[in-house]
């Protein structure tokens, strides 16, 4: 009898949760449907009065995210969207965990063409949670009903409204419903398409090449079996990669070496060697914690792609609410770490040898995702290996969110008012000039610690590093708040050639090194 009663209570509790969740989900889908109907007017009519609520919350796995130095300051990467204030009928509400230094806001606003700083500031509302804790920004906002009310009150009457987020989870969905505004992003119900396991399935559906491997794994035994099977199927395989489904920037990945493998008792050999041979990409992650995280989130095992000439390009696409697919950009990623899997930065556009090809592949994959209802920005990562005088590609993963190449490209586009041509693989500015950039979120040195935002601007001005609107070349800084505490800064170095962009990057590092050495 007691067992029966317990089952009844559990059933009632589950039904209550479903009803509550369904109500929120229904409201969210209604908001998204209305957004689809309003989309052409919001984005094609420059005279429409609109408010964009920017919530740059990195709503990702906190245990993995905390390995990123100054993670909560990464909310400043979307400050490039302040460039939208060049449209005189656009209002922006920007949310952060901690207040943004006015010097940083002024740095962005001074670049606005045809708009006075005063006019732009009147249409910018910056709100903060005053909370540096490790939970995501969206969760912090949800815990503050008065802040949500301030957001609502900051929306001018009659304005069309939507939310722009770094990524969209159930927290952003709840926030959208609380505010009563849609999100230009993927429905959280479809986030599975951005996992490592589902990415592999989508690639197969599209007929796109991918590394040999296994998905939908959940346990340590699953990993052992997959590694052993992979080695038996590819006898010359030297390494394999183990990836947690929701890792990012290489965090959540590990590499396993088959050197000296005992092929006669391979499964037993892998099982005994796994704890000692596994090499974590993230620092300070124990084997126990990695397996625990893998058990919770699941993941994949796939071959480690070898090659003397190997590059890691990506393509960024956008699916809008009316079903149009656009290839926004291609990049060659700059990676580091012992296994070469940590994202450090990128060059734009990708190598001309394959830029057009990965644009086509990205569009094919995006068209497939559109069939499932995905909207918003997304990125697809690849590995290219030069074999027998040609480049061979492997699709690696789909990211249903803004990423490390989103804000640099947005900044370039806002500053030069140009467009990437997917048919040629070249970006051309409004002046009909090609533009290139080298970018990084990780220009870092301990000697940079102690530099404040005003110090950085002084150094940049005195050394001719600021972006020049006339030549449309120069350096844009981001993650400025990480500089003083972590000695880390983000840069987008724009030039009229790849060499000029690279020159600005090296000049920026040389100037910072010199200036900081002078002050020692």
Short mmCIF file of N, CA, C and O in Angstrom, two decimals, residues 83 86 316 318 326-331 347-352 355-356 377 405-437 467 471-473 492-498 501:
data_model
loop_
_atom_site.label_atom_id
_atom_site.label_comp_id
_atom_site.label_asym_id
_atom_site.label_seq_id
_atom_site.Cartn_x
_atom_site.Cartn_y
_atom_site.Cartn_z
N UNK A 83 26.69 49.08 -31.59
CA UNK A 83 26.78 49.75 -32.88
C UNK A 83 25.40 49.89 -33.54
O UNK A 83 25.22 50.72 -34.44
N UNK A 86 23.44 53.25 -34.06
CA UNK A 86 23.57 54.18 -35.19
C UNK A 86 22.24 54.39 -35.89
O UNK A 86 22.06 55.35 -36.64
N UNK A 316 29.94 30.22 -40.06
CA UNK A 316 28.86 30.79 -39.25
C UNK A 316 27.68 31.09 -40.15
O UNK A 316 27.82 31.76 -41.18
N UNK A 318 23.13 31.77 -40.37
CA UNK A 318 21.97 32.27 -39.65
C UNK A 318 20.71 31.81 -40.36
O UNK A 318 20.59 31.92 -41.58
N UNK A 326 21.38 32.05 -44.38
CA UNK A 326 22.45 32.92 -44.86
C UNK A 326 23.78 32.44 -44.31
O UNK A 326 23.90 32.11 -43.13
N UNK A 327 24.79 32.38 -45.18
CA UNK A 327 26.16 32.12 -44.74
C UNK A 327 26.78 33.46 -44.36
O UNK A 327 26.96 34.33 -45.21
N UNK A 328 27.10 33.63 -43.08
CA UNK A 328 27.58 34.92 -42.59
C UNK A 328 29.08 35.09 -42.73
O UNK A 328 29.56 36.16 -43.12
N UNK A 329 29.83 34.03 -42.42
CA UNK A 329 31.28 34.17 -42.41
C UNK A 329 31.95 32.81 -42.35
O UNK A 329 31.32 31.80 -42.00
N UNK A 330 33.23 32.80 -42.70
CA UNK A 330 34.07 31.62 -42.49
C UNK A 330 35.35 32.08 -41.79
O UNK A 330 35.80 33.21 -41.98
N UNK A 331 35.91 31.23 -40.97
CA UNK A 331 37.13 31.55 -40.23
C UNK A 331 38.06 30.35 -40.21
O UNK A 331 37.62 29.21 -40.29
N UNK A 347 41.32 33.74 -37.79
CA UNK A 347 41.58 34.67 -38.88
C UNK A 347 40.38 34.62 -39.83
O UNK A 347 39.75 33.57 -40.00
N UNK A 348 40.07 35.78 -40.40
CA UNK A 348 38.90 35.91 -41.28
C UNK A 348 39.33 36.53 -42.59
O UNK A 348 40.10 37.49 -42.60
N UNK A 349 38.79 36.00 -43.72
CA UNK A 349 37.97 34.79 -43.82
C UNK A 349 38.86 33.55 -43.84
O UNK A 349 40.09 33.65 -43.74
N UNK A 350 38.24 32.37 -43.98
CA UNK A 350 38.99 31.13 -44.03
C UNK A 350 39.84 31.09 -45.30
O UNK A 350 39.62 31.86 -46.24
N UNK A 351 40.80 30.18 -45.30
CA UNK A 351 41.69 30.02 -46.45
C UNK A 351 40.87 29.87 -47.73
O UNK A 351 39.90 29.12 -47.78
N UNK A 352 41.27 30.61 -48.76
CA UNK A 352 40.51 30.62 -50.00
C UNK A 352 40.40 29.24 -50.65
O UNK A 352 39.48 28.98 -51.42
N UNK A 355 37.25 28.01 -48.44
CA UNK A 355 36.23 28.89 -47.85
C UNK A 355 34.87 28.72 -48.51
O UNK A 355 33.84 28.64 -47.84
N UNK A 356 34.84 28.64 -49.84
CA UNK A 356 33.57 28.48 -50.54
C UNK A 356 32.97 27.11 -50.23
O UNK A 356 31.75 26.99 -50.02
N UNK A 377 21.55 32.24 -35.03
CA UNK A 377 22.93 32.01 -35.44
C UNK A 377 23.41 30.63 -35.03
O UNK A 377 23.02 30.12 -33.97
N UNK A 405 33.66 33.44 -32.76
CA UNK A 405 33.85 34.20 -34.01
C UNK A 405 32.67 35.13 -34.31
O UNK A 405 32.71 35.85 -35.32
N UNK A 406 31.67 35.13 -33.45
CA UNK A 406 30.48 35.95 -33.71
C UNK A 406 30.76 37.43 -33.51
O UNK A 406 30.52 38.26 -34.40
N UNK A 407 31.28 37.79 -32.34
CA UNK A 407 31.47 39.22 -32.05
C UNK A 407 32.53 39.87 -32.92
O UNK A 407 32.36 41.03 -33.31
N UNK A 408 33.63 39.19 -33.29
CA UNK A 408 34.57 39.86 -34.21
C UNK A 408 33.94 40.18 -35.56
O UNK A 408 34.13 41.27 -36.11
N UNK A 409 33.15 39.21 -36.09
CA UNK A 409 32.53 39.46 -37.40
C UNK A 409 31.47 40.56 -37.30
O UNK A 409 31.37 41.42 -38.19
N UNK A 410 30.69 40.54 -36.22
CA UNK A 410 29.69 41.59 -36.05
C UNK A 410 30.35 42.97 -35.97
O UNK A 410 29.85 43.95 -36.54
N UNK A 411 31.48 43.05 -35.28
CA UNK A 411 32.17 44.32 -35.17
C UNK A 411 32.66 44.79 -36.54
O UNK A 411 32.51 45.96 -36.90
N UNK A 412 33.27 43.87 -37.31
CA UNK A 412 33.71 44.22 -38.66
C UNK A 412 32.54 44.74 -39.50
O UNK A 412 32.64 45.75 -40.19
N UNK A 413 31.42 44.04 -39.43
CA UNK A 413 30.26 44.40 -40.24
C UNK A 413 29.70 45.76 -39.84
O UNK A 413 29.37 46.59 -40.69
N UNK A 414 29.61 46.01 -38.54
CA UNK A 414 29.10 47.29 -38.07
C UNK A 414 30.02 48.45 -38.45
O UNK A 414 29.58 49.54 -38.81
N UNK A 415 31.34 48.20 -38.39
CA UNK A 415 32.30 49.28 -38.64
C UNK A 415 32.49 49.58 -40.13
O UNK A 415 32.76 50.73 -40.50
N UNK A 416 32.38 48.55 -40.97
CA UNK A 416 32.68 48.75 -42.40
C UNK A 416 31.46 48.62 -43.28
O UNK A 416 31.55 48.86 -44.49
N UNK A 417 30.32 48.21 -42.70
CA UNK A 417 29.04 48.12 -43.41
C UNK A 417 29.16 47.30 -44.70
O UNK A 417 28.62 47.68 -45.74
N UNK A 418 29.88 46.20 -44.61
CA UNK A 418 30.07 45.34 -45.77
C UNK A 418 29.35 44.01 -45.62
O UNK A 418 28.49 43.83 -44.76
N UNK A 419 29.76 43.04 -46.45
CA UNK A 419 29.10 41.73 -46.44
C UNK A 419 30.05 40.66 -46.95
O UNK A 419 30.87 40.91 -47.84
N UNK A 420 29.90 39.48 -46.40
CA UNK A 420 30.67 38.32 -46.86
C UNK A 420 29.95 37.69 -48.04
O UNK A 420 28.73 37.45 -47.99
N UNK A 421 30.69 37.41 -49.10
CA UNK A 421 30.12 36.79 -50.29
C UNK A 421 30.43 35.29 -50.25
O UNK A 421 31.57 34.88 -50.44
N UNK A 422 29.41 34.48 -50.01
CA UNK A 422 29.62 33.04 -49.89
C UNK A 422 30.05 32.41 -51.21
O UNK A 422 30.64 31.31 -51.21
N UNK A 423 29.81 33.09 -52.33
CA UNK A 423 30.18 32.53 -53.64
C UNK A 423 31.67 32.72 -53.95
O UNK A 423 32.24 31.97 -54.74
N UNK A 424 32.28 33.73 -53.33
CA UNK A 424 33.70 33.98 -53.58
C UNK A 424 34.56 33.75 -52.34
O UNK A 424 35.79 33.63 -52.45
N UNK A 425 33.93 33.73 -51.16
CA UNK A 425 34.68 33.58 -49.92
C UNK A 425 35.41 34.85 -49.50
O UNK A 425 36.35 34.81 -48.71
N UNK A 426 34.95 36.01 -50.01
CA UNK A 426 35.61 37.28 -49.74
C UNK A 426 34.62 38.26 -49.12
O UNK A 426 33.45 38.32 -49.49
N UNK A 427 35.11 39.06 -48.16
CA UNK A 427 34.31 40.12 -47.54
C UNK A 427 34.70 41.46 -48.17
O UNK A 427 35.88 41.78 -48.31
N UNK A 428 33.68 42.25 -48.52
CA UNK A 428 33.92 43.57 -49.12
C UNK A 428 33.18 44.63 -48.32
O UNK A 428 32.00 44.47 -48.00
N UNK A 429 33.86 45.73 -48.01
CA UNK A 429 33.26 46.82 -47.23
C UNK A 429 32.36 47.67 -48.11
O UNK A 429 32.27 47.49 -49.33
N UNK A 430 31.72 48.67 -47.48
CA UNK A 430 30.85 49.58 -48.21
C UNK A 430 31.65 50.40 -49.23
O UNK A 430 31.10 50.89 -50.22
N UNK A 431 32.95 50.51 -49.01
CA UNK A 431 33.83 51.21 -49.97
C UNK A 431 34.31 50.28 -51.08
O UNK A 431 35.20 50.65 -51.85
N UNK A 432 33.76 49.10 -51.11
CA UNK A 432 34.12 48.08 -52.12
C UNK A 432 35.58 47.66 -51.99
O UNK A 432 36.27 47.39 -52.98
N UNK A 433 36.06 47.59 -50.74
CA UNK A 433 37.42 47.15 -50.45
C UNK A 433 37.38 45.85 -49.66
O UNK A 433 36.57 45.72 -48.73
N UNK A 434 38.24 44.88 -49.98
CA UNK A 434 38.27 43.65 -49.20
C UNK A 434 38.81 43.92 -47.79
O UNK A 434 39.69 44.77 -47.61
N UNK A 435 38.26 43.22 -46.81
CA UNK A 435 38.71 43.38 -45.43
C UNK A 435 38.99 42.01 -44.81
O UNK A 435 38.30 41.03 -45.09
N UNK A 436 40.00 42.01 -43.93
CA UNK A 436 40.43 40.79 -43.25
C UNK A 436 40.67 41.13 -41.78
O UNK A 436 40.85 42.29 -41.42
N UNK A 437 40.66 40.11 -40.93
CA UNK A 437 41.06 40.37 -39.55
C UNK A 437 41.66 39.14 -38.89
O UNK A 437 41.46 38.00 -39.32
N UNK A 467 40.86 51.95 -34.04
CA UNK A 467 40.29 51.78 -35.37
C UNK A 467 40.12 53.13 -36.05
O UNK A 467 39.60 54.07 -35.46
N UNK A 471 40.28 54.90 -43.01
CA UNK A 471 40.94 53.79 -43.69
C UNK A 471 40.23 52.46 -43.45
O UNK A 471 40.48 51.48 -44.15
N UNK A 472 39.33 52.46 -42.45
CA UNK A 472 38.62 51.24 -42.03
C UNK A 472 39.61 50.14 -41.68
O UNK A 472 39.45 48.97 -42.02
N UNK A 473 40.65 50.53 -40.97
CA UNK A 473 41.66 49.60 -40.47
C UNK A 473 42.01 49.96 -39.03
O UNK A 473 41.78 51.09 -38.59
N UNK A 492 40.32 42.57 -32.10
CA UNK A 492 39.96 42.31 -33.49
C UNK A 492 40.83 43.27 -34.31
O UNK A 492 40.63 44.48 -34.26
N UNK A 493 41.78 42.71 -35.05
CA UNK A 493 42.75 43.51 -35.80
C UNK A 493 42.37 43.48 -37.28
O UNK A 493 42.53 42.45 -37.95
N UNK A 494 41.88 44.61 -37.80
CA UNK A 494 41.29 44.69 -39.14
C UNK A 494 42.27 45.34 -40.11
O UNK A 494 42.86 46.39 -39.81
N UNK A 495 42.43 44.72 -41.28
CA UNK A 495 43.31 45.27 -42.29
C UNK A 495 42.80 45.03 -43.69
O UNK A 495 41.87 44.24 -43.90
N UNK A 496 43.41 45.69 -44.67
CA UNK A 496 43.02 45.51 -46.06
C UNK A 496 43.61 44.28 -46.70
O UNK A 496 43.35 43.99 -47.87
N UNK A 497 44.43 43.54 -45.94
CA UNK A 497 45.01 42.29 -46.40
C UNK A 497 45.25 41.41 -45.18
O UNK A 497 45.31 41.92 -44.05
N UNK A 498 45.39 40.09 -45.37
CA UNK A 498 45.69 39.22 -44.22
C UNK A 498 46.98 39.65 -43.52
O UNK A 498 47.07 39.60 -42.29
N UNK A 501 46.35 42.75 -41.31
CA UNK A 501 45.64 42.36 -40.10
C UNK A 501 46.58 41.69 -39.11
O UNK A 501 46.57 42.00 -37.91
#
